[in-house]
PDB file of C-alpha atoms in Angstrom:
ATOM      1  CA  MET A   1      54.257  43.734 -49.017  1.00 90.00           C
ATOM      2  CA  LEU A   2      52.248  44.276 -52.197  1.00 91.00           C
ATOM      3  CA  PHE A   3      50.709  40.809 -51.822  1.00 94.00           C
ATOM      4  CA  PHE A   4      49.945  41.574 -48.163  1.00 92.00           C
ATOM      5  CA  ALA A   5      48.231  44.839 -49.154  1.00 88.00           C
ATOM      6  CA  GLN A   6      46.170  43.003 -51.772  1.00 90.00           C
ATOM      7  CA  TYR A   7      45.226  40.354 -49.219  1.00 90.00           C
ATOM      8  CA  SER A   8      44.176  43.042 -46.732  1.00 86.00           C
ATOM      9  CA  ARG A   9      42.062  44.740 -49.406  1.00 85.00           C
ATOM     10  CA  ALA A  10      40.497  41.753 -51.177  1.00 84.00           C
ATOM     11  CA  ARG A  11      40.552  39.261 -48.268  1.00 83.00           C
ATOM     12  CA  SER A  12      41.486  36.545 -50.745  1.00 87.00           C
ATOM     13  CA  GLN A  13      43.301  33.411 -49.600  1.00 90.00           C
ATOM     14  CA  ALA A  14      45.179  33.361 -52.917  1.00 94.00           C
ATOM     15  CA  TRP A  15      46.824  36.693 -52.032  1.00 94.00           C
ATOM     16  CA  LEU A  16      47.651  35.319 -48.572  1.00 94.00           C
ATOM     17  CA  LEU A  17      49.392  32.315 -50.106  1.00 96.00           C
ATOM     18  CA  ALA A  18      51.293  34.580 -52.519  1.00 97.00           C
ATOM     19  CA  HIS A  19      52.395  36.751 -49.596  1.00 96.00           C
ATOM     20  CA  LEU A  20      53.605  33.776 -47.546  1.00 97.00           C
ATOM     21  CA  LEU A  21      55.549  32.375 -50.516  1.00 97.00           C
ATOM     22  CA  ALA A  22      57.164  35.777 -51.114  1.00 97.00           C
ATOM     23  CA  PHE A  23      57.977  36.013 -47.392  1.00 97.00           C
ATOM     24  CA  ALA A  24      59.675  32.616 -47.584  1.00 97.00           C
ATOM     25  CA  PHE A  25      61.693  33.668 -50.648  1.00 96.00           C
ATOM     26  CA  ALA A  26      62.713  36.881 -48.883  1.00 95.00           C
ATOM     27  CA  LEU A  27      63.727  35.083 -45.698  1.00 93.00           C
ATOM     28  CA  PHE A  28      65.808  32.474 -47.520  1.00 92.00           C
ATOM     29  CA  SER A  29      67.501  35.299 -49.449  1.00 91.00           C
ATOM     30  CA  LYS A  30      68.396  37.512 -46.475  1.00 88.00           C
ATOM     31  CA  GLU A  31      67.707  36.877 -42.806  1.00 86.00           C
ATOM     32  CA  ALA A  32      66.827  40.542 -42.196  1.00 88.00           C
ATOM     33  CA  ALA A  33      63.442  39.607 -43.701  1.00 92.00           C
ATOM     34  CA  LEU A  34      62.659  38.045 -40.315  1.00 93.00           C
ATOM     35  CA  VAL A  35      61.304  41.449 -39.218  1.00 94.00           C
ATOM     36  CA  LEU A  36      58.849  41.666 -42.145  1.00 94.00           C
ATOM     37  CA  PRO A  37      55.831  40.544 -40.052  1.00 94.00           C
ATOM     38  CA  VAL A  38      56.512  43.382 -37.600  1.00 93.00           C
ATOM     39  CA  VAL A  39      56.935  45.876 -40.455  1.00 93.00           C
ATOM     40  CA  LEU A  40      53.675  44.761 -42.062  1.00 92.00           C
ATOM     41  CA  ALA A  41      51.746  44.678 -38.789  1.00 91.00           C
ATOM     42  CA  CYS A  42      52.810  48.270 -38.075  1.00 90.00           C
ATOM     43  CA  TRP A  43      51.746  49.270 -41.588  1.00 89.00           C
ATOM     44  CA  ALA A  44      48.336  47.641 -41.174  1.00 87.00           C
ATOM     45  CA  LEU A  45      47.749  49.309 -37.799  1.00 86.00           C
ATOM     46  CA  TRP A  46      49.163  52.772 -38.539  1.00 82.00           C
ATOM     47  CA  VAL A  47      49.009  53.640 -42.214  1.00 81.00           C
ATOM     48  CA  GLY A  48      47.188  50.906 -44.102  1.00 70.00           C
ATOM     49  CA  GLY A  49      43.859  52.696 -44.246  1.00 64.00           C
ATOM     50  CA  GLU A  50      40.393  51.705 -43.174  1.00 58.00           C
ATOM     51  CA  GLY A  51      39.832  47.955 -42.879  1.00 53.00           C
ATOM     52  CA  ARG A  52      43.513  47.015 -43.154  1.00 62.00           C
ATOM     53  CA  PRO A  53      43.802  45.626 -39.585  1.00 70.00           C
ATOM     54  CA  PHE A  54      41.428  42.863 -40.761  1.00 74.00           C
ATOM     55  CA  ALA A  55      44.443  40.883 -41.952  1.00 77.00           C
ATOM     56  CA  LEU A  56      45.940  40.845 -38.463  1.00 84.00           C
ATOM     57  CA  ARG A  57      42.807  39.143 -37.116  1.00 84.00           C
ATOM     58  CA  ASP A  58      43.211  36.205 -39.494  1.00 86.00           C
ATOM     59  CA  ARG A  59      44.758  33.252 -37.657  1.00 90.00           C
ATOM     60  CA  LYS A  60      45.935  31.765 -40.955  1.00 92.00           C
ATOM     61  CA  LEU A  61      48.246  34.767 -41.453  1.00 93.00           C
ATOM     62  CA  TRP A  62      49.918  34.331 -38.066  1.00 94.00           C
ATOM     63  CA  LEU A  63      50.112  30.561 -38.548  1.00 95.00           C
ATOM     64  CA  GLY A  64      51.710  31.111 -41.978  1.00 95.00           C
ATOM     65  CA  TRP A  65      54.266  33.548 -40.570  1.00 96.00           C
ATOM     66  CA  PHE A  66      55.077  31.089 -37.781  1.00 96.00           C
ATOM     67  CA  VAL A  67      55.475  28.113 -40.153  1.00 96.00           C
ATOM     68  CA  VAL A  68      57.707  30.031 -42.600  1.00 96.00           C
ATOM     69  CA  ALA A  69      59.888  31.581 -39.882  1.00 95.00           C
ATOM     70  CA  GLY A  70      60.017  28.319 -37.901  1.00 95.00           C
ATOM     71  CA  GLY A  71      60.976  26.305 -40.981  1.00 94.00           C
ATOM     72  CA  TRP A  72      63.678  28.818 -41.861  1.00 94.00           C
ATOM     73  CA  PHE A  73      65.058  28.770 -38.310  1.00 91.00           C
ATOM     74  CA  TRP A  74      65.111  24.942 -38.186  1.00 91.00           C
ATOM     75  CA  LEU A  75      66.894  24.656 -41.549  1.00 92.00           C
ATOM     76  CA  ARG A  76      69.324  27.427 -40.659  1.00 88.00           C
ATOM     77  CA  SER A  77      70.179  25.762 -37.347  1.00 85.00           C
ATOM     78  CA  SER A  78      70.743  22.419 -39.060  1.00 86.00           C
ATOM     79  CA  VAL A  79      73.436  23.823 -41.366  1.00 86.00           C
ATOM     80  CA  SER A  80      75.038  26.545 -39.234  1.00 78.00           C
ATOM     81  CA  GLY A  81      76.184  24.230 -36.462  1.00 71.00           C
ATOM     82  CA  ALA A  82      76.258  24.828 -32.738  1.00 63.00           C
ATOM     83  CA  SER A  83      76.985  28.293 -31.417  1.00 66.00           C
ATOM     84  CA  ASN A  84      78.463  29.221 -28.075  1.00 71.00           C
ATOM     85  CA  GLU A  85      76.356  32.385 -28.010  1.00 70.00           C
ATOM     86  CA  THR A  86      73.153  32.296 -25.988  1.00 75.00           C
ATOM     87  CA  VAL A  87      70.034  34.345 -26.677  1.00 75.00           C
ATOM     88  CA  ALA A  88      71.048  36.561 -23.738  1.00 81.00           C
ATOM     89  CA  ASP A  89      74.451  37.151 -25.373  1.00 79.00           C
ATOM     90  CA  ARG A  90      72.822  38.177 -28.644  1.00 78.00           C
ATOM     91  CA  LEU A  91      70.395  40.509 -26.886  1.00 83.00           C
ATOM     92  CA  SER A  92      73.262  42.045 -24.924  1.00 84.00           C
ATOM     93  CA  ASN A  93      75.229  42.630 -28.139  1.00 83.00           C
ATOM     94  CA  LEU A  94      72.151  44.138 -29.782  1.00 82.00           C
ATOM     95  CA  VAL A  95      71.680  46.648 -26.941  1.00 86.00           C
ATOM     96  CA  ASN A  96      75.391  47.507 -26.830  1.00 86.00           C
ATOM     97  CA  HIS A  97      75.413  48.151 -30.590  1.00 88.00           C
ATOM     98  CA  LEU A  98      72.339  50.418 -30.691  1.00 89.00           C
ATOM     99  CA  PRO A  99      74.532  53.525 -31.365  1.00 90.00           C
ATOM    100  CA  ILE A 100      75.444  51.846 -34.672  1.00 92.00           C
ATOM    101  CA  LEU A 101      71.836  52.520 -35.774  1.00 92.00           C
ATOM    102  CA  VAL A 102      72.676  56.240 -35.561  1.00 93.00           C
ATOM    103  CA  MET A 103      75.825  55.654 -37.668  1.00 93.00           C
ATOM    104  CA  HIS A 104      73.740  53.820 -40.269  1.00 93.00           C
ATOM    105  CA  LEU A 105      71.182  56.652 -40.324  1.00 94.00           C
ATOM    106  CA  GLY A 106      73.998  59.081 -41.070  1.00 93.00           C
ATOM    107  CA  LYS A 107      75.347  56.872 -43.876  1.00 93.00           C
ATOM    108  CA  ILE A 108      71.888  56.725 -45.483  1.00 93.00           C
ATOM    109  CA  LEU A 109      70.866  60.395 -45.199  1.00 91.00           C
ATOM    110  CA  LEU A 110      74.373  61.915 -45.483  1.00 91.00           C
ATOM    111  CA  PRO A 111      76.316  59.350 -47.558  1.00 90.00           C
ATOM    112  CA  PHE A 112      79.524  61.347 -48.029  1.00 85.00           C
ATOM    113  CA  ASN A 113      82.042  59.385 -45.956  1.00 84.00           C
ATOM    114  CA  LEU A 114      81.484  55.809 -47.080  1.00 92.00           C
ATOM    115  CA  ALA A 115      83.894  52.903 -46.615  1.00 94.00           C
ATOM    116  CA  VAL A 116      84.209  49.702 -48.625  1.00 94.00           C
ATOM    117  CA  LEU A 117      84.959  47.840 -45.372  1.00 94.00           C
ATOM    118  CA  ALA A 118      83.316  49.948 -42.677  1.00 93.00           C
ATOM    119  CA  SER A 119      83.850  49.316 -38.975  1.00 92.00           C
ATOM    120  CA  ALA A 120      82.204  50.990 -35.999  1.00 90.00           C
ATOM    121  CA  LYS A 121      85.585  52.004 -34.564  1.00 91.00           C
ATOM    122  CA  ASP A 122      86.455  54.069 -37.649  1.00 93.00           C
ATOM    123  CA  THR A 123      82.973  55.449 -38.401  1.00 93.00           C
ATOM    124  CA  SER A 124      82.075  58.908 -37.135  1.00 92.00           C
ATOM    125  CA  ILE A 125      78.764  59.185 -35.312  1.00 93.00           C
ATOM    126  CA  LEU A 126      78.493  62.927 -36.123  1.00 94.00           C
ATOM    127  CA  PRO A 127      76.644  62.544 -39.484  1.00 94.00           C
ATOM    128  CA  GLY A 128      74.233  60.205 -37.725  1.00 94.00           C
ATOM    129  CA  LEU A 129      73.581  62.722 -34.944  1.00 95.00           C
ATOM    130  CA  ILE A 130      72.928  65.438 -37.535  1.00 95.00           C
ATOM    131  CA  ALA A 131      70.540  63.119 -39.398  1.00 95.00           C
ATOM    132  CA  LEU A 132      68.825  62.146 -36.127  1.00 95.00           C
ATOM    133  CA  GLY A 133      68.387  65.834 -35.272  1.00 96.00           C
ATOM    134  CA  ALA A 134      66.799  66.423 -38.683  1.00 94.00           C
ATOM    135  CA  VAL A 135      64.402  63.509 -38.079  1.00 95.00           C
ATOM    136  CA  CYS A 136      63.385  64.925 -34.673  1.00 95.00           C
ATOM    137  CA  VAL A 137      62.816  68.428 -36.096  1.00 94.00           C
ATOM    138  CA  THR A 138      60.736  66.976 -38.925  1.00 93.00           C
ATOM    139  CA  LEU A 139      58.630  65.022 -36.443  1.00 92.00           C
ATOM    140  CA  VAL A 140      57.870  68.225 -34.527  1.00 92.00           C
ATOM    141  CA  LEU A 141      56.890  70.118 -37.684  1.00 90.00           C
ATOM    142  CA  LEU A 142      54.801  67.389 -39.330  1.00 92.00           C
ATOM    143  CA  LYS A 143      51.073  67.359 -38.713  1.00 88.00           C
ATOM    144  CA  GLU A 144      50.544  63.795 -39.954  1.00 87.00           C
ATOM    145  CA  ARG A 145      53.405  61.668 -38.639  1.00 89.00           C
ATOM    146  CA  ARG A 146      52.292  58.051 -39.040  1.00 90.00           C
ATOM    147  CA  LEU A 147      53.749  57.333 -42.487  1.00 92.00           C
ATOM    148  CA  PHE A 148      56.962  59.213 -41.640  1.00 94.00           C
ATOM    149  CA  LEU A 149      57.372  57.232 -38.420  1.00 93.00           C
ATOM    150  CA  TRP A 150      56.688  53.980 -40.243  1.00 93.00           C
ATOM    151  CA  GLY A 151      59.430  54.803 -42.755  1.00 93.00           C
ATOM    152  CA  ILE A 152      61.958  55.497 -39.980  1.00 94.00           C
ATOM    153  CA  GLY A 153      60.749  52.387 -38.152  1.00 92.00           C
ATOM    154  CA  LEU A 154      61.228  50.304 -41.305  1.00 92.00           C
ATOM    155  CA  LEU A 155      64.805  51.580 -41.514  1.00 93.00           C
ATOM    156  CA  ALA A 156      65.547  50.633 -37.899  1.00 93.00           C
ATOM    157  CA  LEU A 157      63.767  47.272 -37.950  1.00 93.00           C
ATOM    158  CA  PHE A 158      65.590  45.957 -41.016  1.00 93.00           C
ATOM    159  CA  LEU A 159      68.922  46.837 -39.372  1.00 91.00           C
ATOM    160  CA  LEU A 160      68.182  45.155 -36.041  1.00 89.00           C
ATOM    161  CA  PRO A 161      69.070  41.581 -37.152  1.00 86.00           C
ATOM    162  CA  SER A 162      72.598  42.705 -38.068  1.00 85.00           C
ATOM    163  CA  LEU A 163      73.315  44.543 -34.791  1.00 86.00           C
ATOM    164  CA  PRO A 164      74.382  41.505 -32.706  1.00 83.00           C
ATOM    165  CA  VAL A 165      77.222  40.845 -35.213  1.00 80.00           C
ATOM    166  CA  SER A 166      78.185  44.479 -35.800  1.00 80.00           C
ATOM    167  CA  ASP A 167      81.241  44.479 -33.516  1.00 78.00           C
ATOM    168  CA  PHE A 168      83.499  43.560 -36.459  1.00 80.00           C
ATOM    169  CA  LEU A 169      82.015  45.094 -39.626  1.00 88.00           C
ATOM    170  CA  ILE A 170      79.079  47.425 -40.304  1.00 90.00           C
ATOM    171  CA  LEU A 171      78.878  46.709 -44.013  1.00 87.00           C
ATOM    172  CA  GLU A 172      77.064  49.328 -46.072  1.00 89.00           C
ATOM    173  CA  ASN A 173      75.409  46.763 -48.339  1.00 87.00           C
ATOM    174  CA  ARG A 174      73.176  46.037 -45.334  1.00 87.00           C
ATOM    175  CA  LEU A 175      71.636  49.494 -45.885  1.00 91.00           C
ATOM    176  CA  TYR A 176      70.012  48.865 -49.281  1.00 89.00           C
ATOM    177  CA  VAL A 177      66.619  47.664 -48.002  1.00 90.00           C
ATOM    178  CA  PRO A 178      66.524  49.943 -44.903  1.00 91.00           C
ATOM    179  CA  ALA A 179      67.198  52.885 -47.251  1.00 93.00           C
ATOM    180  CA  PHE A 180      63.684  52.441 -48.665  1.00 92.00           C
ATOM    181  CA  GLY A 181      62.353  53.557 -45.281  1.00 93.00           C
ATOM    182  CA  ALA A 182      64.527  56.664 -45.396  1.00 93.00           C
ATOM    183  CA  VAL A 183      63.399  57.447 -48.963  1.00 93.00           C
ATOM    184  CA  LEU A 184      59.769  57.134 -47.862  1.00 93.00           C
ATOM    185  CA  ALA A 185      60.366  59.449 -44.882  1.00 94.00           C
ATOM    186  CA  VAL A 186      62.066  62.027 -47.124  1.00 93.00           C
ATOM    187  CA  LEU A 187      59.144  61.903 -49.581  1.00 93.00           C
ATOM    188  CA  VAL A 188      56.622  62.421 -46.767  1.00 93.00           C
ATOM    189  CA  ALA A 189      58.603  65.405 -45.451  1.00 92.00           C
ATOM    190  CA  SER A 190      58.942  66.832 -48.985  1.00 92.00           C
ATOM    191  CA  LYS A 191      55.207  66.566 -49.580  1.00 91.00           C
ATOM    192  CA  ALA A 192      54.513  68.328 -46.276  1.00 90.00           C
ATOM    193  CA  LEU A 193      56.988  71.104 -47.171  1.00 89.00           C
ATOM    194  CA  ALA A 194      55.361  71.611 -50.567  1.00 88.00           C
ATOM    195  CA  ALA A 195      51.929  71.834 -48.899  1.00 87.00           C
ATOM    196  CA  ARG A 196      53.153  74.488 -46.449  1.00 86.00           C
ATOM    197  CA  LEU A 197      54.334  76.790 -49.245  1.00 86.00           C
ATOM    198  CA  ALA A 198      51.892  78.619 -51.487  1.00 80.00           C
ATOM    199  CA  PRO A 199      51.427  76.983 -54.912  1.00 83.00           C
ATOM    200  CA  PRO A 200      53.199  76.839 -57.250  1.00 85.00           C
ATOM    201  CA  THR A 201      56.135  77.918 -55.074  1.00 85.00           C
ATOM    202  CA  GLY A 202      56.006  74.732 -53.010  1.00 85.00           C
ATOM    203  CA  SER A 203      56.291  72.427 -56.005  1.00 88.00           C
ATOM    204  CA  VAL A 204      59.103  74.501 -57.519  1.00 91.00           C
ATOM    205  CA  VAL A 205      61.109  74.591 -54.277  1.00 90.00           C
ATOM    206  CA  VAL A 206      60.684  70.904 -53.487  1.00 91.00           C
ATOM    207  CA  GLY A 207      61.316  69.907 -57.105  1.00 91.00           C
ATOM    208  CA  SER A 208      64.494  71.983 -57.230  1.00 93.00           C
ATOM    209  CA  LEU A 209      65.740  70.496 -53.963  1.00 92.00           C
ATOM    210  CA  GLY A 210      64.970  67.017 -55.286  1.00 92.00           C
ATOM    211  CA  VAL A 211      66.866  67.555 -58.543  1.00 94.00           C
ATOM    212  CA  ALA A 212      69.834  69.044 -56.658  1.00 95.00           C
ATOM    213  CA  GLY A 213      69.813  66.134 -54.184  1.00 92.00           C
ATOM    214  CA  VAL A 214      69.728  63.497 -56.921  1.00 93.00           C
ATOM    215  CA  ALA A 215      72.544  65.277 -58.806  1.00 96.00           C
ATOM    216  CA  LEU A 216      74.661  65.435 -55.643  1.00 94.00           C
ATOM    217  CA  LEU A 217      74.077  61.763 -54.876  1.00 92.00           C
ATOM    218  CA  PHE A 218      74.880  60.825 -58.478  1.00 95.00           C
ATOM    219  CA  ALA A 219      78.186  62.711 -58.298  1.00 94.00           C
ATOM    220  CA  GLU A 220      79.047  61.082 -54.964  1.00 92.00           C
ATOM    221  CA  SER A 221      78.172  57.602 -56.287  1.00 92.00           C
ATOM    222  CA  TRP A 222      80.263  58.178 -59.422  1.00 94.00           C
ATOM    223  CA  SER A 223      83.245  59.206 -57.318  1.00 93.00           C
ATOM    224  CA  TYR A 224      82.783  56.335 -54.836  1.00 94.00           C
ATOM    225  CA  SER A 225      82.521  53.762 -57.634  1.00 94.00           C
ATOM    226  CA  GLU A 226      86.221  54.325 -58.372  1.00 94.00           C
ATOM    227  CA  SER A 227      86.963  52.418 -55.152  1.00 95.00           C
ATOM    228  CA  PHE A 228      85.579  49.258 -56.777  1.00 95.00           C
ATOM    229  CA  ARG A 229      87.506  49.631 -60.043  1.00 94.00           C
ATOM    230  CA  GLU A 230      90.251  47.124 -59.216  1.00 95.00           C
ATOM    231  CA  PRO A 231      91.901  45.469 -56.162  1.00 95.00           C
ATOM    232  CA  HIS A 232      94.422  48.249 -55.482  1.00 96.00           C
ATOM    233  CA  ALA A 233      91.747  50.960 -55.444  1.00 96.00           C
ATOM    234  CA  PHE A 234      89.530  48.836 -53.191  1.00 97.00           C
ATOM    235  CA  THR A 235      92.204  47.959 -50.645  1.00 97.00           C
ATOM    236  CA  GLU A 236      93.646  51.483 -50.582  1.00 96.00           C
ATOM    237  CA  GLN A 237      90.190  52.908 -49.805  1.00 96.00           C
ATOM    238  CA  ALA A 238      89.636  50.239 -47.145  1.00 96.00           C
ATOM    239  CA  VAL A 239      92.894  51.050 -45.331  1.00 96.00           C
ATOM    240  CA  ARG A 240      92.317  54.804 -45.621  1.00 95.00           C
ATOM    241  CA  THR A 241      88.748  54.762 -44.265  1.00 94.00           C
ATOM    242  CA  SER A 242      89.145  51.905 -41.732  1.00 94.00           C
ATOM    243  CA  PRO A 243      92.730  52.207 -40.454  1.00 95.00           C
ATOM    244  CA  HIS A 244      91.998  50.201 -37.272  1.00 94.00           C
ATOM    245  CA  LEU A 245      90.512  47.245 -39.150  1.00 94.00           C
ATOM    246  CA  GLY A 246      92.960  44.334 -39.416  1.00 94.00           C
ATOM    247  CA  LEU A 247      91.026  42.807 -42.329  1.00 95.00           C
ATOM    248  CA  ALA A 248      91.598  45.955 -44.411  1.00 96.00           C
ATOM    249  CA  HIS A 249      95.380  45.779 -43.888  1.00 97.00           C
ATOM    250  CA  LEU A 250      95.401  42.018 -44.525  1.00 97.00           C
ATOM    251  CA  ASN A 251      93.652  42.458 -47.877  1.00 97.00           C
ATOM    252  CA  ARG A 252      95.971  45.312 -48.787  1.00 97.00           C
ATOM    253  CA  GLY A 253      98.990  43.178 -47.940  1.00 97.00           C
ATOM    254  CA  ILE A 254      97.732  40.316 -50.127  1.00 97.00           C
ATOM    255  CA  VAL A 255      97.282  42.632 -53.127  1.00 97.00           C
ATOM    256  CA  LEU A 256     100.767  44.112 -52.623  1.00 97.00           C
ATOM    257  CA  GLN A 257     102.319  40.652 -52.252  1.00 97.00           C
ATOM    258  CA  ILE A 258     100.718  39.513 -55.514  1.00 96.00           C
ATOM    259  CA  ASP A 259     102.373  42.563 -57.136  1.00 95.00           C
ATOM    260  CA  ASP A 260     105.704  41.422 -55.642  1.00 96.00           C
ATOM    261  CA  ARG A 261     105.934  44.568 -53.469  1.00 96.00           C
ATOM    262  CA  MET A 262     107.181  42.550 -50.504  1.00 97.00           C
ATOM    263  CA  ALA A 263     108.370  45.379 -48.253  1.00 96.00           C
ATOM    264  CA  ASP A 264     105.040  47.229 -48.581  1.00 96.00           C
ATOM    265  CA  ALA A 265     103.116  43.975 -48.071  1.00 97.00           C
ATOM    266  CA  GLU A 266     105.120  43.168 -44.922  1.00 97.00           C
ATOM    267  CA  ARG A 267     104.335  46.600 -43.500  1.00 96.00           C
ATOM    268  CA  GLU A 268     100.605  46.055 -44.035  1.00 96.00           C
ATOM    269  CA  TYR A 269     100.743  42.568 -42.509  1.00 96.00           C
ATOM    270  CA  GLN A 270     102.521  43.937 -39.444  1.00 95.00           C
TER     271      GLN A 270
END
């Protein structure tokens, strides 16, 4: 994105090449990067500033996006083998799994009920509904909404590629990149809150809330990290937080069997 911004500003073909190379590296690292052109186009149109849409009028940019994405898709298809799923099936799964976006929003903005092996069946949608309500209220109160909306849009767009396969697991490590959109939205809302309050009260209030929020998240992360300490802690947390997930019980049974706790392992396998 930084290379894209530089290209939009300087209109240099060198920056365009750097952006396309970085896009290729991103796409071959994680397929969620497939939505990057949409993310960047929205940024250029909504929040990029004067002159930024210039980049979108350059045919070489669109050709570069097409070549990189097409090359990735061809190589991916050549190694992944044939699939019985049609495009219609994937689109149907995506639509059916849209409520999972709300669950993910709750995990990002209210990350206090995390699971090492999360599944939709065992994940409460309530934190997501609370977070969604907060987003809607913030939208009503904000005077300048474009950057806030782009942040929320970034969050949703980066999660879309995982939705068709979210019927089994909704892994939280898929939230790392989308969380940047949430952080941006929170910063925009914090800046607007500080501006509404008389100085220096606004800065003090927002700063205090920020420090308290970071401290709370640090404490939660410290506590959650215990679940990754060793196999027993991991599998116990998985079974406790995702009791309907067969994979969680299978992993727990394996760990118990290795410890020669056969009766407990058999119970988990059953």
